[in-house]
Amino acid sequence: MSYMKALKCRECGKEYPKEALHVCELCFGPLEVAYEYDKIKGVLTKEVIEKRAPNMWRYKELLPIDGAPTVGAQVGFTPLVKADNLARALGVKEIYVKNDAVNYPTLSFKDRVVSVALSRARELGFKIAACASTGNLANSVAANAAAAGMESFVFIPSDLEQTKIVGTLVYGGTVVGIKGTYDEVNRLCSEIAGKYGWAFVNINIRPYYAEGSKTFGYEIAEQLGWKLPQNIVVPMAGGSLITKIHKAFKELSILGFVGPVTTKVFGAQAAGCSPIINAVKEGSELIRPVNKPNTIAKSLAIGNPADGYYSAKVMRESGGWGENVTDEEIIKAMKLLAETEGIFAETAGGVTLGSTIKLLETGRISRDESIVICVTGNGLKTQEALTGKINQPTIINARLQEFDDLVKAAGKEYAVKA
Ligand SMILES: *Cc1c(COP(=O)(O)O)cnc(C)c1O
Ligand SMILES: [Zn+2]
């Protein structure tokens, strides 16, 4: 049973059948999934949701598939961590980390969008999964396609982190490294999607893919006891996640699960690729593409973001704002999160926390309001960013005397048995 009504143009409102379409033929606006909320209201309650298994499909009435999910049945319901140590370090009252660094199966939020996209792709009769990726999507498409018995073609910029390349190749699909930026990869993939007719999760079936991100927002609200945070900080690449978290909050409000949406939504990017933040800071509606992104946050390095316009709008209209951070600030924030909360986030997490720190310093976020920061990927995948930036282990021979000398040199008193 599906509550999907149609695909609907975000600009002119024209409705389309629920097929593999993504652009309006009248105005070239992006298409989005529309639902029958009245009917959903009749069947979905907080109690029904709470009785279901702890994965993202507990909100299935609000997701764009007709039958049961056939890909990624275990994805989601990652921890929302009340980060009291981090709160003390930042001097804030209440901060939470939504931790998709431990999402199943490929340790990033992309498993959410991929499981929805590929479940829908199979309903539409596709046999081959494909994507243009900055890394995490590559991992997720390759893994989830393998588990679903689908063939996969994954296209990436050839200079990605080695771990993200290995973490794609291992699943046995075809991986193509393109000598160029993500935006060049994406342009090529649009041509390939048109010619070969495969399910490119973030191109020709993007409206379904994007809906998967809503579950990140539903989970935050449920884990806060069906409350919305006063502030949320979200990392942005193409700008889809940030708009869908806001859509999720609005839907929960429509269903009466939470009150009116007053959450201020903040976006975060790396200084070396900030097309959306630049527009927000300039007060411009126009997103000027960044031709040559240059940042260690490769997962966010999209110079021409598909949802840039809409994400800037969400920040503006919610009363939020945006910030960006240098590579040094990214690393500093990654270390702070690890040292205070024991969470090893990838570079994108450093972007989010680093930007949060700046938003606090400039007073854009108030220190006595609740804050959720979104950690969307795992630090084990971007280890080279830390090369030369963290301490090396102390090497000694396997002799107690050498260890005793070490302890002495540290200058700290440790009790020893008599
Ligand atoms: C893809 C990605 C994002 C952002 O995704 P968009 O929806 O394109 O803005 C954020 N963090 C990580 C780690 C990602 O891989
Ligand atoms: Zn239109």
XYZ file of C-alpha atoms and ligand atoms in Angstrom:
434
model
C 0.000 0.000 0.000
C 1.468 3.331 -1.092
C 0.521 6.857 -0.119
C 2.538 8.416 -2.913
C 0.219 10.636 -4.939
C 2.418 11.773 -7.827
C 5.668 13.407 -8.788
C 5.141 17.152 -8.634
C 7.173 20.029 -10.067
C 8.581 22.175 -7.266
C 8.227 25.279 -9.418
C 4.979 25.120 -11.425
C 3.176 22.342 -9.551
C 2.496 20.177 -12.619
C 1.972 16.544 -11.639
C 3.595 13.545 -13.296
C 3.141 9.775 -13.009
C 5.318 7.955 -10.447
C 7.966 6.856 -12.933
C 11.678 7.425 -13.515
C 11.293 11.166 -14.133
C 13.143 14.013 -12.479
C 12.666 17.253 -14.454
C 9.488 19.151 -15.387
C 9.035 19.265 -19.141
C 7.238 22.614 -18.922
C 9.597 24.666 -16.770
C 12.624 22.390 -16.125
C 11.975 22.564 -12.372
C 12.932 19.540 -10.238
C 10.253 16.964 -9.450
C 9.448 15.922 -5.902
C 7.296 13.132 -4.456
C 3.863 14.270 -3.191
C 1.888 12.216 -0.628
C -1.691 11.824 0.523
C -1.191 13.071 4.065
C -4.886 12.782 4.940
C -4.775 9.042 4.331
C -1.445 8.653 6.151
C -2.993 10.412 9.163
C -5.602 7.672 9.302
C -3.091 4.819 9.619
C 0.161 6.126 11.048
C 0.472 7.065 14.713
C 3.433 7.525 17.054
C 2.426 4.296 18.808
C 2.418 2.338 15.527
C 5.870 3.670 14.684
C 7.295 2.924 18.141
C 6.228 -0.734 17.922
C 8.142 -1.296 14.680
C 11.706 -2.544 14.217
C 14.461 0.048 14.819
C 15.300 0.944 11.233
C 14.326 3.749 8.838
C 11.422 1.756 7.361
C 9.400 2.349 10.534
C 8.243 5.492 8.650
C 7.447 3.567 5.454
C 4.096 5.298 4.817
C 6.124 8.486 4.275
C 8.527 6.859 1.816
C 8.071 6.524 -1.965
C 7.770 2.793 -2.587
C 4.679 0.720 -3.391
C 5.485 -2.574 -1.673
C 7.858 -3.744 1.040
C 11.479 -2.540 0.821
C 13.702 -4.967 -1.079
C 16.994 -3.143 -0.526
C 18.459 -2.003 2.783
C 15.878 -3.452 5.153
C 18.217 -2.809 8.138
C 19.276 0.767 7.399
C 18.877 3.632 9.843
C 17.839 4.308 13.433
C 21.355 5.363 14.303
C 22.103 6.856 17.751
C 21.215 10.393 18.741
C 23.909 11.075 21.331
C 23.390 13.655 24.068
C 26.848 15.162 23.912
C 27.457 16.587 27.394
C 31.252 16.638 27.163
C 31.057 18.509 23.879
C 28.461 20.852 25.407
C 30.927 21.728 28.193
C 33.752 22.259 25.709
C 31.595 24.586 23.599
C 29.867 26.315 26.516
C 26.368 25.409 25.359
C 23.396 24.068 27.266
C 22.179 21.177 25.142
C 23.782 19.598 22.089
C 23.154 16.269 20.364
C 25.058 14.370 17.698
C 22.966 12.391 15.215
C 25.528 9.754 14.366
C 25.249 8.236 10.891
C 28.962 7.380 11.028
C 27.632 4.015 12.221
C 24.849 3.604 9.685
C 24.427 0.151 8.136
C 25.945 -1.177 5.927
C 28.472 1.407 4.643
C 28.902 3.862 7.528
C 27.306 6.983 6.068
C 23.871 8.546 5.694
C 23.933 7.572 2.008
C 22.597 4.095 2.906
C 19.277 5.818 3.603
C 18.909 7.366 0.153
C 20.270 4.321 -1.656
C 17.928 1.830 -0.010
C 14.929 3.944 -1.008
C 16.248 4.619 -4.525
C 17.074 0.995 -5.289
C 13.896 -0.397 -3.715
C 11.972 1.977 -5.985
C 14.218 1.245 -8.987
C 13.373 -2.450 -8.729
C 9.651 -1.661 -8.564
C 10.120 0.331 -11.781
C 11.847 -2.634 -13.436
C 15.486 -1.496 -13.416
C 18.161 -4.187 -13.274
C 21.293 -2.020 -13.136
C 22.167 0.438 -10.377
C 24.467 3.390 -11.033
C 25.562 6.716 -9.564
C 27.850 9.714 -9.818
C 29.538 9.986 -6.432
C 31.882 11.966 -4.193
C 32.646 8.709 -2.325
C 30.047 7.651 0.214
C 27.355 7.163 -2.396
C 29.773 4.969 -4.352
C 30.274 2.727 -1.298
C 26.566 2.509 -0.645
C 25.392 1.842 -4.201
C 28.051 -0.843 -4.703
C 27.235 -2.580 -1.405
C 23.455 -2.392 -1.549
C 23.363 -3.403 -5.223
C 25.552 -6.421 -4.439
C 23.264 -7.473 -1.584
C 20.218 -7.058 -3.827
C 21.794 -9.062 -6.662
C 21.906 -6.054 -8.981
C 24.733 -5.123 -11.301
C 26.337 -1.747 -10.496
C 28.242 0.992 -12.327
C 29.810 3.586 -10.077
C 31.409 6.802 -11.386
C 33.789 8.797 -9.177
C 36.452 11.516 -9.538
C 39.684 9.517 -9.823
C 41.380 11.430 -6.958
C 39.066 10.208 -4.166
C 40.350 8.907 -0.827
C 41.873 5.431 -1.231
C 39.579 3.941 1.437
C 36.493 5.093 -0.411
C 37.799 3.554 -3.641
C 38.646 0.223 -1.963
C 35.325 0.365 -0.124
C 33.584 0.454 -3.510
C 35.709 -2.028 -5.466
C 35.374 -4.766 -2.869
C 31.700 -5.333 -3.745
C 32.632 -6.400 -7.262
C 30.739 -3.877 -9.397
C 32.253 -1.736 -12.133
C 34.016 1.371 -10.804
C 34.988 4.097 -13.259
C 37.362 6.860 -12.123
C 36.975 10.029 -14.155
C 39.859 12.464 -14.531
C 37.936 15.520 -13.442
C 35.770 17.107 -10.757
C 32.542 15.655 -9.400
C 30.604 18.093 -11.559
C 32.293 16.700 -14.666
C 31.516 13.151 -13.496
C 27.897 14.165 -12.988
C 27.591 15.738 -16.440
C 28.941 12.586 -18.080
C 26.578 10.444 -16.020
C 23.559 12.453 -17.213
C 24.533 11.517 -20.762
C 25.080 7.864 -19.824
C 21.739 7.716 -17.982
C 19.990 9.018 -21.097
C 21.761 6.585 -23.392
C 21.815 3.355 -21.342
C 18.681 3.781 -19.254
C 20.164 2.516 -15.979
C 18.913 3.569 -12.553
C 21.292 6.409 -11.674
C 20.142 6.874 -8.102
C 20.972 10.589 -7.911
C 20.060 11.509 -11.494
C 17.067 9.918 -13.242
C 15.473 8.538 -10.063
C 16.612 11.427 -7.846
C 13.089 12.321 -6.570
C 12.831 8.889 -4.871
C 16.459 8.886 -3.718
C 16.109 12.289 -2.044
C 13.111 11.167 0.036
C 15.360 8.702 1.908
C 17.066 11.647 3.606
C 13.823 12.502 5.389
C 14.321 9.536 7.713
C 17.336 11.332 9.229
C 14.915 14.049 10.355
C 12.120 11.705 11.520
C 14.564 9.827 13.717
C 15.885 13.001 15.350
C 12.349 14.088 16.251
C 11.381 10.666 17.595
C 14.632 10.292 19.552
C 14.063 13.698 21.162
C 10.715 12.362 22.434
C 8.716 13.728 19.477
C 10.183 17.199 19.786
C 12.104 19.272 17.282
C 15.446 20.874 18.158
C 15.683 24.671 18.209
C 18.714 24.557 15.895
C 20.115 21.973 13.495
C 23.413 22.109 11.606
C 23.670 20.075 8.393
C 26.610 19.482 6.032
C 25.838 20.232 2.383
C 27.116 18.772 -0.869
C 24.316 18.891 -3.446
C 22.088 20.416 -0.763
C 19.475 17.672 -0.722
C 19.821 16.380 2.858
C 19.253 19.795 4.447
C 16.042 20.429 2.497
C 14.720 16.931 3.243
C 15.352 17.170 6.984
C 13.228 20.309 6.945
C 10.563 18.558 4.834
C 10.559 15.706 7.387
C 9.945 18.117 10.269
C 7.092 19.768 8.347
C 5.495 16.397 7.590
C 5.638 15.355 11.258
C 3.918 18.628 12.072
C 1.227 18.023 9.417
C 0.602 14.605 10.986
C 0.360 16.187 14.436
C 3.332 14.267 15.883
C 5.139 17.516 16.736
C 4.037 21.132 17.053
C 4.694 23.908 14.523
C 8.168 23.811 12.962
C 10.285 26.579 14.451
C 13.691 24.879 14.053
C 16.389 27.156 12.634
C 18.245 25.286 9.907
C 21.969 25.945 9.385
C 24.092 24.714 6.489
C 27.805 23.898 6.583
C 30.364 23.686 3.772
C 34.133 23.659 3.369
C 35.767 26.991 2.541
C 37.315 25.336 -0.519
C 33.861 24.580 -1.960
C 31.143 26.885 -0.644
C 28.746 27.745 -3.451
C 25.679 27.602 -1.178
C 27.219 29.381 1.836
C 28.525 32.143 -0.448
C 24.996 32.776 -1.717
C 23.556 32.839 1.823
C 26.204 35.256 3.065
C 25.785 37.522 0.040
C 21.995 37.450 0.404
C 21.773 36.231 -3.177
C 19.308 33.774 -4.714
C 21.851 32.878 -7.339
C 24.236 29.978 -6.696
C 27.551 30.698 -8.421
C 29.242 27.358 -9.214
C 32.753 26.693 -7.881
C 34.769 25.378 -10.811
C 37.720 23.868 -8.966
C 36.778 22.675 -5.478
C 39.794 22.433 -3.190
C 39.178 20.859 0.221
C 39.914 17.745 2.265
C 36.126 17.369 2.655
C 35.865 15.546 -0.662
C 32.459 14.072 0.124
C 31.065 17.629 0.078
C 33.018 18.869 -2.952
C 30.163 19.602 -5.346
C 30.786 22.880 -7.146
C 27.396 23.077 -8.822
C 24.864 21.816 -6.258
C 21.562 20.531 -7.685
C 19.573 21.681 -4.645
C 21.640 24.766 -3.838
C 18.791 27.182 -4.471
C 16.360 25.268 -2.234
C 18.836 24.759 0.568
C 19.667 28.481 0.682
C 15.919 29.110 0.836
C 15.446 26.709 3.779
C 18.211 28.441 5.729
C 16.800 31.879 4.991
C 13.151 31.082 5.668
C 13.753 29.059 8.839
C 15.752 31.888 10.405
C 18.979 29.933 10.158
C 22.234 30.800 8.431
C 25.324 29.134 7.037
C 29.045 28.897 7.741
C 32.165 27.469 6.149
C 35.498 26.313 7.498
C 39.079 25.865 6.346
C 40.848 22.498 6.199
C 42.672 23.299 9.455
C 39.387 24.081 11.190
C 37.895 20.832 9.847
C 40.698 18.765 11.389
C 40.521 20.645 14.680
C 36.799 19.936 14.905
C 37.226 16.243 13.976
C 39.676 15.911 16.867
C 37.412 17.796 19.279
C 34.476 15.487 18.520
C 36.668 12.403 18.915
C 38.269 13.615 22.168
C 35.019 14.749 23.813
C 32.503 12.162 22.612
C 34.518 9.247 21.230
C 33.025 9.762 17.772
C 35.359 9.504 14.786
C 33.572 11.432 12.048
C 34.846 11.905 8.521
C 35.927 15.295 7.212
C 32.283 16.280 6.590
C 31.670 15.939 10.347
C 34.567 18.328 10.926
C 32.873 20.756 8.553
C 29.640 20.528 10.526
C 31.138 20.905 14.001
C 33.643 23.559 12.839
C 30.813 25.571 11.310
C 28.732 25.154 14.477
C 31.585 26.637 16.515
C 31.671 29.692 14.225
C 27.885 30.059 14.368
C 28.104 30.096 18.174
C 30.949 32.622 18.122
C 29.039 34.985 15.865
C 25.847 34.595 17.901
C 23.870 33.067 15.028
C 23.165 30.114 17.317
C 22.276 30.895 20.910
C 24.211 28.983 23.592
C 21.107 28.298 25.664
C 19.047 26.698 22.915
C 19.035 23.038 21.888
C 21.299 22.108 18.977
C 21.549 18.978 16.838
C 24.623 18.482 14.673
C 24.504 15.953 11.841
C 27.420 13.542 11.549
C 26.936 11.903 8.183
C 30.053 9.803 7.568
C 32.810 7.780 9.250
C 36.370 8.976 9.920
C 37.916 5.612 9.067
C 37.131 6.423 5.432
C 39.031 9.730 5.339
C 42.126 8.812 7.332
C 44.568 10.490 4.959
C 43.157 13.867 5.997
C 44.802 13.287 9.391
C 48.222 12.292 8.056
C 50.797 14.380 9.899
C 48.041 16.074 11.925
C 47.821 13.718 14.912
C 50.380 12.261 17.291
C 52.300 9.117 16.400
C 52.402 6.198 18.831
C 55.456 6.105 21.079
C 57.648 3.194 19.996
C 59.634 1.242 22.605
C 61.124 -2.209 22.954
C 59.146 -4.833 24.873
C 60.941 -4.074 28.155
C 59.288 -2.866 31.364
C 62.178 -0.493 32.051
C 61.512 1.381 28.830
C 57.863 1.750 29.753
C 58.775 2.962 33.250
C 61.014 5.586 31.646
C 58.116 6.675 29.495
C 55.846 7.091 32.496
C 58.542 9.073 34.286
C 59.027 11.317 31.261
C 55.286 12.025 31.144
C 55.716 13.632 34.569
C 52.430 12.331 35.955
C 51.998 10.376 39.196
C 50.497 6.933 38.660
C 50.053 4.662 41.677
C 52.072 1.438 41.468
C 51.646 -1.725 43.538
C 54.243 -2.133 46.267
C 26.562 13.160 0.376
C 27.003 13.618 1.710
C 26.442 14.749 2.346
C 25.475 15.732 1.730
O 24.614 15.333 0.831
P 23.654 16.268 -0.035
O 22.329 15.685 0.198
O 24.146 16.085 -1.437
O 23.790 17.684 0.412
C 26.834 15.033 3.635
N 27.768 14.301 4.260
C 28.339 13.232 3.689
C 29.373 12.488 4.457
C 27.977 12.848 2.411
O 28.571 11.781 1.849
Zn 7.329 22.798 -13.783
